[in-house]
Coordinates of C-alpha atoms in Angstrom, one line a residue:
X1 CA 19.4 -40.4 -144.3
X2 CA 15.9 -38.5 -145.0
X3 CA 13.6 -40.1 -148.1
X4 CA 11.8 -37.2 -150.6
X5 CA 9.0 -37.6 -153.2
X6 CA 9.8 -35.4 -155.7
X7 CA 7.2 -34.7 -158.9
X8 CA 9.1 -32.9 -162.2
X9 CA 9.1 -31.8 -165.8
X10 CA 11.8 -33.1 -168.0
X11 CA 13.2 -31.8 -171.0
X12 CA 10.5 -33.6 -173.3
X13 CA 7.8 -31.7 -171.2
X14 CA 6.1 -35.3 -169.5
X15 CA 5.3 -34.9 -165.5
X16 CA 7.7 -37.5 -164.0
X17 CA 7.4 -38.7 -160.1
X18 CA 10.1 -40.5 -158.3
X19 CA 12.2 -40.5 -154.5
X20 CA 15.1 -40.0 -153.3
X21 CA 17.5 -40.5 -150.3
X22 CA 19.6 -37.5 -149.0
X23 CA 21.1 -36.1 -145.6
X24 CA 19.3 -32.4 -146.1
X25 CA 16.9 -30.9 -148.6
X26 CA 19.1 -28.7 -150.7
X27 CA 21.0 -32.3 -151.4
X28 CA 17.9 -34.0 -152.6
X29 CA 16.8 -31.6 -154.9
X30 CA 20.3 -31.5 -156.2
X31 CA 20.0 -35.6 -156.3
X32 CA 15.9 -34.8 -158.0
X33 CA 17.4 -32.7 -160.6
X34 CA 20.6 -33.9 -161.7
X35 CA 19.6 -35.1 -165.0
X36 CA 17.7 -32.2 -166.2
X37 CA 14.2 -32.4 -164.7
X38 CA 12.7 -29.6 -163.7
X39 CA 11.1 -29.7 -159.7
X40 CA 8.4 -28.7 -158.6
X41 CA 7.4 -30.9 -156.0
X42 CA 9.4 -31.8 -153.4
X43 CA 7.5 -33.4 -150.1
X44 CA 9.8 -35.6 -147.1
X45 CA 8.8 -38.6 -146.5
X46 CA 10.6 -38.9 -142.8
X47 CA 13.9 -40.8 -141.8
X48 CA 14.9 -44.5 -142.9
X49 CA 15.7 -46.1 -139.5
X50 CA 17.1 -49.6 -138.6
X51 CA 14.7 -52.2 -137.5
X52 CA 16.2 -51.7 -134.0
X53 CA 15.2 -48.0 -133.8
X54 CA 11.7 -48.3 -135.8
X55 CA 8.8 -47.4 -134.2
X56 CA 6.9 -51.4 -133.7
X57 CA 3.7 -50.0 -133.9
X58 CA 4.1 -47.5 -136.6
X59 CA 2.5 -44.9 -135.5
X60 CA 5.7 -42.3 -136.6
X61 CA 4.9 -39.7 -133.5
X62 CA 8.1 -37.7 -133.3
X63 CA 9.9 -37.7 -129.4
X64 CA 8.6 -35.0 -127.5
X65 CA 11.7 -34.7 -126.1
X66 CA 12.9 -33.6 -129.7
X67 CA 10.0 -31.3 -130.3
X68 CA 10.5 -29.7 -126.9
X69 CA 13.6 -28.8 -128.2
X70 CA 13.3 -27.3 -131.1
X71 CA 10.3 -25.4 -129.6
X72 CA 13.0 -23.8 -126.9
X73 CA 15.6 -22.8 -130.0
X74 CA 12.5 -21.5 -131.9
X75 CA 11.5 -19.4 -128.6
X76 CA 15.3 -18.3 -128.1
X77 CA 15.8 -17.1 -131.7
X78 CA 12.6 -15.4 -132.3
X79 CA 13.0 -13.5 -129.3
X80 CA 16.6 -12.3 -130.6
X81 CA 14.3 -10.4 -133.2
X82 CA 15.3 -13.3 -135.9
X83 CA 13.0 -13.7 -138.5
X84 CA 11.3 -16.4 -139.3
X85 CA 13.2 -18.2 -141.8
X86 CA 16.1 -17.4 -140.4
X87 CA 15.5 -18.9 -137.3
X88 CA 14.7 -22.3 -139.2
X89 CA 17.7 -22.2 -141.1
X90 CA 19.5 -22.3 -137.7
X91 CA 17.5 -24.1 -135.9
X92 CA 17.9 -26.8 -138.3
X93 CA 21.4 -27.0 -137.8
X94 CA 21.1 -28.3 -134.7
X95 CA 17.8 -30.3 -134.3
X96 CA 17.4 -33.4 -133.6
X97 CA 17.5 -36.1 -137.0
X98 CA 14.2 -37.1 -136.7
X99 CA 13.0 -33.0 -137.0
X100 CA 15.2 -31.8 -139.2
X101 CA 13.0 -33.1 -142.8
X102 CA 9.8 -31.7 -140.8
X103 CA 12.0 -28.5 -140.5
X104 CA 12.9 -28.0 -143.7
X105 CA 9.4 -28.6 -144.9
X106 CA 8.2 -25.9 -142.9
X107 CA 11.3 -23.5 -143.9
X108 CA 9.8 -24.6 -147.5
X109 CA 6.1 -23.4 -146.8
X110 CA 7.3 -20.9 -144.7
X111 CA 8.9 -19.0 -147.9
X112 CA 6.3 -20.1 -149.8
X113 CA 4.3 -17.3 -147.6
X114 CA 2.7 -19.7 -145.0
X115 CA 2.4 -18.5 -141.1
X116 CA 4.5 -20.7 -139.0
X117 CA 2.1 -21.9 -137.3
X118 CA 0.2 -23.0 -140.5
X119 CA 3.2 -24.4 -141.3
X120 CA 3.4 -26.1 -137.9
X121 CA -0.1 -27.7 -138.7
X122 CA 1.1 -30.1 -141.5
X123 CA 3.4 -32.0 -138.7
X124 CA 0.2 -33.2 -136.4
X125 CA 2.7 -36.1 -135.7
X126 CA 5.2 -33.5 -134.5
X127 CA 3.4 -30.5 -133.5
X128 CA 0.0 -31.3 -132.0
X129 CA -3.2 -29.0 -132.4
X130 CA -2.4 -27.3 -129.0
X131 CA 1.0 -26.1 -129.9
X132 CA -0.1 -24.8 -133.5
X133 CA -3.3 -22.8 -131.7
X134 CA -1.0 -21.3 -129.5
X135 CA 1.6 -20.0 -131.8
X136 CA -1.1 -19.0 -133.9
X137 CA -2.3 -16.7 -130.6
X138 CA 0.9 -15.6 -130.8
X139 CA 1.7 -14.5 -134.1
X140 CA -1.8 -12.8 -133.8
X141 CA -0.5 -10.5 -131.5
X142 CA 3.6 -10.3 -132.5
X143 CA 4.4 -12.2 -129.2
X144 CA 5.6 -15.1 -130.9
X145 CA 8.8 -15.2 -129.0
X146 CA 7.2 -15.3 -125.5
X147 CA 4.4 -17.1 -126.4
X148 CA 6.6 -19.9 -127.6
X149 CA 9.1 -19.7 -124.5
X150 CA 6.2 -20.2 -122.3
X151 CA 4.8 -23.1 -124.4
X152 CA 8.3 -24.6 -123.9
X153 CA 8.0 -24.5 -120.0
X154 CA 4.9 -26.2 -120.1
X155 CA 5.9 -28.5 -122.1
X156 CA 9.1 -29.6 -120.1
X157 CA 7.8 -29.3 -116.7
X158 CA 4.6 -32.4 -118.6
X159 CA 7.9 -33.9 -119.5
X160 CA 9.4 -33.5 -115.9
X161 CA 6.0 -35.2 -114.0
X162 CA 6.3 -37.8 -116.4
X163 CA 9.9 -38.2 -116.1
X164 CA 8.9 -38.7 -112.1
X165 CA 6.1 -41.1 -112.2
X166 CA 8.1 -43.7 -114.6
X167 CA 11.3 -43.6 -112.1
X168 CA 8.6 -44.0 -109.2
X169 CA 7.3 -47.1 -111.3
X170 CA 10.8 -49.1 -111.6
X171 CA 11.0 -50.4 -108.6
X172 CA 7.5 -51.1 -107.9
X173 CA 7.0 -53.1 -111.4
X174 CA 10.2 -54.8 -110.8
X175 CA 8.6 -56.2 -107.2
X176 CA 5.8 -57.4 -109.4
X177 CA 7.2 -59.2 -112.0
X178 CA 9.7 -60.4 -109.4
X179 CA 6.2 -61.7 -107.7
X180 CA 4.8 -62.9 -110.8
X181 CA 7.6 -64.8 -111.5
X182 CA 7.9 -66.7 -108.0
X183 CA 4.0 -67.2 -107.9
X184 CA 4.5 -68.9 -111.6
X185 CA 6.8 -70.7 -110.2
X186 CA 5.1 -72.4 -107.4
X187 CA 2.3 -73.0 -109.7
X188 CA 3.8 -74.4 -112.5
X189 CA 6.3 -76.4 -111.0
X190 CA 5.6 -77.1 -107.5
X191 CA 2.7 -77.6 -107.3
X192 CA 2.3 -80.1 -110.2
X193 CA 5.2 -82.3 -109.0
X194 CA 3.4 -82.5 -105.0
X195 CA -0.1 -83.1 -106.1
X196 CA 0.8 -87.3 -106.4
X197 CA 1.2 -86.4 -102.9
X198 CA -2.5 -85.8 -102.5
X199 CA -4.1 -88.4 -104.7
X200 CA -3.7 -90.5 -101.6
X201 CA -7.7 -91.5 -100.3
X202 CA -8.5 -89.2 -97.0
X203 CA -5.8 -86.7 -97.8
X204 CA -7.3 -83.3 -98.3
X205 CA -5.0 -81.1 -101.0
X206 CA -4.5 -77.7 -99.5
X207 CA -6.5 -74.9 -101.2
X208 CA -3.5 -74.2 -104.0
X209 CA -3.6 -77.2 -105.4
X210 CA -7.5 -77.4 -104.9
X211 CA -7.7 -74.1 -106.8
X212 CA -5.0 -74.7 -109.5
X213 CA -6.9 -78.4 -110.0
X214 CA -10.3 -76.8 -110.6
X215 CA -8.9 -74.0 -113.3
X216 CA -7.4 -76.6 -115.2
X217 CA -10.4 -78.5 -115.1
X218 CA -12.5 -75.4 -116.3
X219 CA -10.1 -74.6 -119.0
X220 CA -9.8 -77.7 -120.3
X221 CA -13.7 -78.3 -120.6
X222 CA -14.7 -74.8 -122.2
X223 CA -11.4 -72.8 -123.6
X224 CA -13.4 -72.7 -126.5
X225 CA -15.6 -70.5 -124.8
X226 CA -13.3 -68.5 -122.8
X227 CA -11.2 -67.7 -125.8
X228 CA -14.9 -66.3 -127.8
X229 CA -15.9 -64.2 -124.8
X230 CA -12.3 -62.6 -124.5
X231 CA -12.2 -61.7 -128.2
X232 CA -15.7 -60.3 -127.9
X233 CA -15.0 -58.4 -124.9
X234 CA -11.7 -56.9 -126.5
X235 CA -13.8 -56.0 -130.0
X236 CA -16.5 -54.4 -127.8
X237 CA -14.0 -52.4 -125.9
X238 CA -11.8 -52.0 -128.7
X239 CA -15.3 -50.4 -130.3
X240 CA -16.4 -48.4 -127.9
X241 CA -13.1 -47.1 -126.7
X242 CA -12.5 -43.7 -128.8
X243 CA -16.8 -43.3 -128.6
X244 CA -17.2 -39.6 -126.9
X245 CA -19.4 -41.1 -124.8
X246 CA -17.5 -44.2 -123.7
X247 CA -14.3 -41.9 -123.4
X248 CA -16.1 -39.2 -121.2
X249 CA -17.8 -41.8 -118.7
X250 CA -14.1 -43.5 -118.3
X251 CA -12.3 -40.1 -117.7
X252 CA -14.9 -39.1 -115.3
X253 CA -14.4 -42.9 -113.0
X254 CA -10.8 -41.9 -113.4
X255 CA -10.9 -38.4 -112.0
X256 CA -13.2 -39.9 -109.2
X257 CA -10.4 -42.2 -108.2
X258 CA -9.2 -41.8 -104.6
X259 CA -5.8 -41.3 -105.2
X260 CA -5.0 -40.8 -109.3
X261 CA -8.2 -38.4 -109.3
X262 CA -6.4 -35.2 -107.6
X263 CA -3.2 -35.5 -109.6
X264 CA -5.0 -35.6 -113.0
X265 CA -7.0 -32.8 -112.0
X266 CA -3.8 -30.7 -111.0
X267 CA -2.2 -31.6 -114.1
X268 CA -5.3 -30.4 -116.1
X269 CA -5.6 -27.3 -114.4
X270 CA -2.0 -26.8 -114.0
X271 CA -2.0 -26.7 -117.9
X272 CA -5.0 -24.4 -118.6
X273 CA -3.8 -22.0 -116.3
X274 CA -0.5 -22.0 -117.4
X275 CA -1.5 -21.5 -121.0
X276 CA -4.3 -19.0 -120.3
X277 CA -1.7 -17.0 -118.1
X278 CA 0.5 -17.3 -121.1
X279 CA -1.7 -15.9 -123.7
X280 CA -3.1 -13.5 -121.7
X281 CA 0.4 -11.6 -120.9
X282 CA 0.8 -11.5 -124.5
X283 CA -2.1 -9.3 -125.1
X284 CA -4.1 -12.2 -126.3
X285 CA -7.6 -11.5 -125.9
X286 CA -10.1 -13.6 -124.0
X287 CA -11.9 -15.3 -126.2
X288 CA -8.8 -16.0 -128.5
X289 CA -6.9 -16.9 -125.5
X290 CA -9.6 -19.7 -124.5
X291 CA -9.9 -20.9 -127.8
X292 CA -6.2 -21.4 -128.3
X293 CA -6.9 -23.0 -124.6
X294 CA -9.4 -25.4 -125.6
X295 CA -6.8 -28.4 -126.7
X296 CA -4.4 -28.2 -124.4
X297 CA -6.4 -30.2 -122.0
X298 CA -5.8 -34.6 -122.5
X299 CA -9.4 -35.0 -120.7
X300 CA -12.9 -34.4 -122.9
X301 CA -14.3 -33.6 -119.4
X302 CA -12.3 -30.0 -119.0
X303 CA -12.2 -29.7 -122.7
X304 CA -15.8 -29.0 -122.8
X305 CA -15.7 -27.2 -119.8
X306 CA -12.8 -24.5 -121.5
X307 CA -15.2 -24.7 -124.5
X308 CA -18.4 -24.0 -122.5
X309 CA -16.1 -20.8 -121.2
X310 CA -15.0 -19.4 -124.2
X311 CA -18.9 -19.4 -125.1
X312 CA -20.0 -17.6 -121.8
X313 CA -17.0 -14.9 -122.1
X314 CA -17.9 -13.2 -125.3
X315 CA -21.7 -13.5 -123.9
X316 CA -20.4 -10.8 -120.9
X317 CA -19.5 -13.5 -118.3
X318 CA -16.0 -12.6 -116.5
X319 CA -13.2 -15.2 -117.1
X320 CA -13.7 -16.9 -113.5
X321 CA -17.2 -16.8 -113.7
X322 CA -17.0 -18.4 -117.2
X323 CA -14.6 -21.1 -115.6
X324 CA -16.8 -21.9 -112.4
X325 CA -18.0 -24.9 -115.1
X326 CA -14.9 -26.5 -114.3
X327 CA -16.1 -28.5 -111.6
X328 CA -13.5 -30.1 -110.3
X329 CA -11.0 -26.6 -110.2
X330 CA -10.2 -25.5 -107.0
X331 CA -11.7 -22.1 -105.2
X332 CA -8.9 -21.3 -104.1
X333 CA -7.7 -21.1 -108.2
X334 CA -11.1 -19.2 -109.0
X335 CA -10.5 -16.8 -105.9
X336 CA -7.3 -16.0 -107.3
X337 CA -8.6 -15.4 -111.0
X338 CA -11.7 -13.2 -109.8
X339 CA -9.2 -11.0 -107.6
X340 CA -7.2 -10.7 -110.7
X341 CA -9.9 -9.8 -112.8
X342 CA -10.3 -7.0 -109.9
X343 CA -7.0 -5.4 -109.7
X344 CA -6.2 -6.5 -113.3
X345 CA -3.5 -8.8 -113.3
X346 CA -4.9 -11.6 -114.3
X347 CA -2.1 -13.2 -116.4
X348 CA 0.3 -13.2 -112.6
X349 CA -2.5 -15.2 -110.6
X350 CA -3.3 -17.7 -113.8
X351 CA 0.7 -17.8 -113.6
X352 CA 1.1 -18.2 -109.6
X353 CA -2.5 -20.8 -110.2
X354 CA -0.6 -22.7 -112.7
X355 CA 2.5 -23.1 -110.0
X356 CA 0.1 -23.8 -107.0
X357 CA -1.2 -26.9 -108.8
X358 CA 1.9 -28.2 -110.1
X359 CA 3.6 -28.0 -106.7
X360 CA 0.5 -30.0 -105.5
X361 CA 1.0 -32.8 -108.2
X362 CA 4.2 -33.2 -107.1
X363 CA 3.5 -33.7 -103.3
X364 CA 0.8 -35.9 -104.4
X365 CA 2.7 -38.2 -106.5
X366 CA 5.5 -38.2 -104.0
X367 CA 3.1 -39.2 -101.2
X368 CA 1.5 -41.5 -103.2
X369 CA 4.8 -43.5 -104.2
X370 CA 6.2 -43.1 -101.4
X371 CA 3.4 -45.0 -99.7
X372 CA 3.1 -47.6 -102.5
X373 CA 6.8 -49.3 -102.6
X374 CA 6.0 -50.4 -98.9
X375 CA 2.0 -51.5 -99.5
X376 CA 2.9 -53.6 -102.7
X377 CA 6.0 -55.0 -100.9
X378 CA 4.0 -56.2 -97.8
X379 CA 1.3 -57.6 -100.5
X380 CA 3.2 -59.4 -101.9
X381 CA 4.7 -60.9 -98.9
X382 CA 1.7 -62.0 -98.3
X383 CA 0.3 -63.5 -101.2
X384 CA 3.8 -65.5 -101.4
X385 CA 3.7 -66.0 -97.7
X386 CA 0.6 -67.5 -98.2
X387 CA 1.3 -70.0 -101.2
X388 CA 4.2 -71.3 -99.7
X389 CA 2.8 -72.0 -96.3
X390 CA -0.2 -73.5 -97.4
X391 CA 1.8 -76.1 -99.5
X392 CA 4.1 -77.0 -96.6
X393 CA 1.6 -77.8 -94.1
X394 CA 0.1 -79.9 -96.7
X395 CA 2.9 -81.6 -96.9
X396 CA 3.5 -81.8 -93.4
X397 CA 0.0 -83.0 -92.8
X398 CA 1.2 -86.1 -95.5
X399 CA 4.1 -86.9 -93.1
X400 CA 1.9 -87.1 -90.4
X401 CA 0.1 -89.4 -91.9
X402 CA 2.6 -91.5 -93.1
X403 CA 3.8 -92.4 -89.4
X404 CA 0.6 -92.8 -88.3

């Protein structure tokens, strides 16, 4: 059940305001209108949801899965030579609940005379700034259709590496709460109930219950403290978090990272390529193309570079020239772009680019978890190893004592 604000004029001529609940649109007007008022504002307000599906943190971000597919049924019908508001009529039919008021609201603006992908740009929740540029490339140069289907494969094969690193994560983060939980163990239970054990004169504790002695000695003396600095740390970070500045300097660390650094990198450049390719085989020009370009990337780093591109292009610069400010793009993917420029088919080697670097994130991420199941399970083994045996030599050592 979807909720609607709806603003009228009744029969006495006075502006009355008021919302409704209904399962489409068409319904709540109906519901808006029934005794006599006459509509003429009618905006969604989303989807009443239990408390067990509600979003905790309320930020009201639509699935992606759900936008990816209405972007595909968009693509399909648009293609078909649909029009426009035709297409939403059917695509509504079949999208997803959480969608379909967002839908209808853009079938609404829409008819109104709106571009779709003006339309498109009231949803930020649903349809980010990258999709909206990109349809707007598109209806600039009546690809729509392709542009979209295009936009919908880059989109699924982001869902598809995501997909794959949070499978690859089960089992490790099970091992570590499974770790967690034994090491809590030891420490709050065993080790408390053997330290009488060790308040024996000449018997030296081993270094766990040294160590678990001496934090509880700290804590109790200055939580106080402890507690301060922690919020102030949190409020400073919390501060400087979303500071360009602050953000840039952490995505740069991150893309120096041994192992993390490549894979963000190909995702990045998997994803401008991919979208450059895109545009460009629909007639898109260059400077158009890299500005719809510009937001697909998640980093500031490669933003600025794409926007430092679209800059140089219009000043004469060719395209791989223009994207030699991308530091951290491969050669090979510039070699490729400057032989397209050559023999003109640049949109095919952006394209073939695009599937170079995703095939190397994959590889990459299937090395890397591949290697990390056995690493964090052999760590682990140790650290518990560790506890354990240093507790029962202690305790040993007491026994020895005791016959002496």
């Amino acid at each position: 059940m979807s909720r609607y604000r709806y603003e009228g004029i009744d029969r006495a001529g006075l502006l009355r305001r008021g919302r409704v609940e209904a399962e489409t649109r068409a319904k709540a007007l109906a519901l808006a209108g029934a005794g006599g008022l006459r509509v003429t504002s009618l905006e969604a307000l989303g989807t009443r949801e239990s408390i067990w599906t509600r979003d905790l943190f309320g930020s009201g971000k639509v699935a992606e899965a759900d936008v990816l597919t209405v972007v595909k049924d968009l693509s399909t019908l648009i293609a078909a030579d649909l029009t426009i508001d035709r297409t939403l009529r059917l695509v509504i039919r079949q999208a997803p609940k959480s969608m379909v008021p967002i839908l209808e609201a853009v079938l609404s603006d829409v008819l109104a005379g709106l571009p779709l992908s003006r339309a498109l740009a009231k949803h930020p929740k649903a349809f980010p700034r990258d999709v909206v540029e990109v349809a707007a490339a598109g209806e600039l140069t009546g690809t729509l259709g392709r542009v979209l289907a295009d936009l919908a494969t880059s989109m699924s094969r982001a869902q598809e590496i995501r997909r794959t690193i949070v499978s690859a994560l089960i089992y490790p983060s099970l091992l570590l709460i499974l770790a967690l939980g034994i090491v809590g163990l030891v420490v709050g239970v065993l080790v408390p109930a053997l330290e009488p054990l060790f308040d024996q004169p000449g018997v030296e504790p081993p270094a766990v219950i040294a160590l678990t002695r001496s934090v509880e000695a700290v804590l109790g003396a200055y939580w106080p403290v402890i507690l301060a600095a922690l919020a102030l740390a949190l409020a400073t970070l919390a501060a400087a978090w979303r500071r360009p500045r602050f953000a840039e300097a952490r995505e740069r660390l991150l893309l120096r990272l041994p192992l993390l650094g490549p894979v963000l990198v190909g995702i990045e450049a998997g994803r401008i390529c991919r979208t450059l390719g895109t545009l460009l085989g629909a007639s898109v020009p260059v400077p158009a193309a890299l500005a719809a370009t510009r937001l697909v990337p998640r980093r500031l780093v490669f933003r600025r570079a794409v926007d430092e591109a679209a800059r140089r292009v219009p000043e004469g610069a060719r395209l791989a020239s223009a994207l030699s400010g991308l530091e951290r793009l491969s050669p090979l993917t510039l070699r490729m772009i400057a032989t397209g420029e050559e023999v003109n088919r640049v949109p095919d080697m952006l394209m073939r680019a695009a599937e170079l670097h995703e095939e190397e994130v994959r590889l990459r991420l299937d090395r890397l978890f591949t290697a990390m199941t056995p690493i964090i399970t052999a760590g682990l083994g140790l650290v518990i190893g560790g506890l354990i045996l240093s507790i029962m030599s202690a305790i040993l050592s007491v026994n020895d004592l005791a016959l002496r």
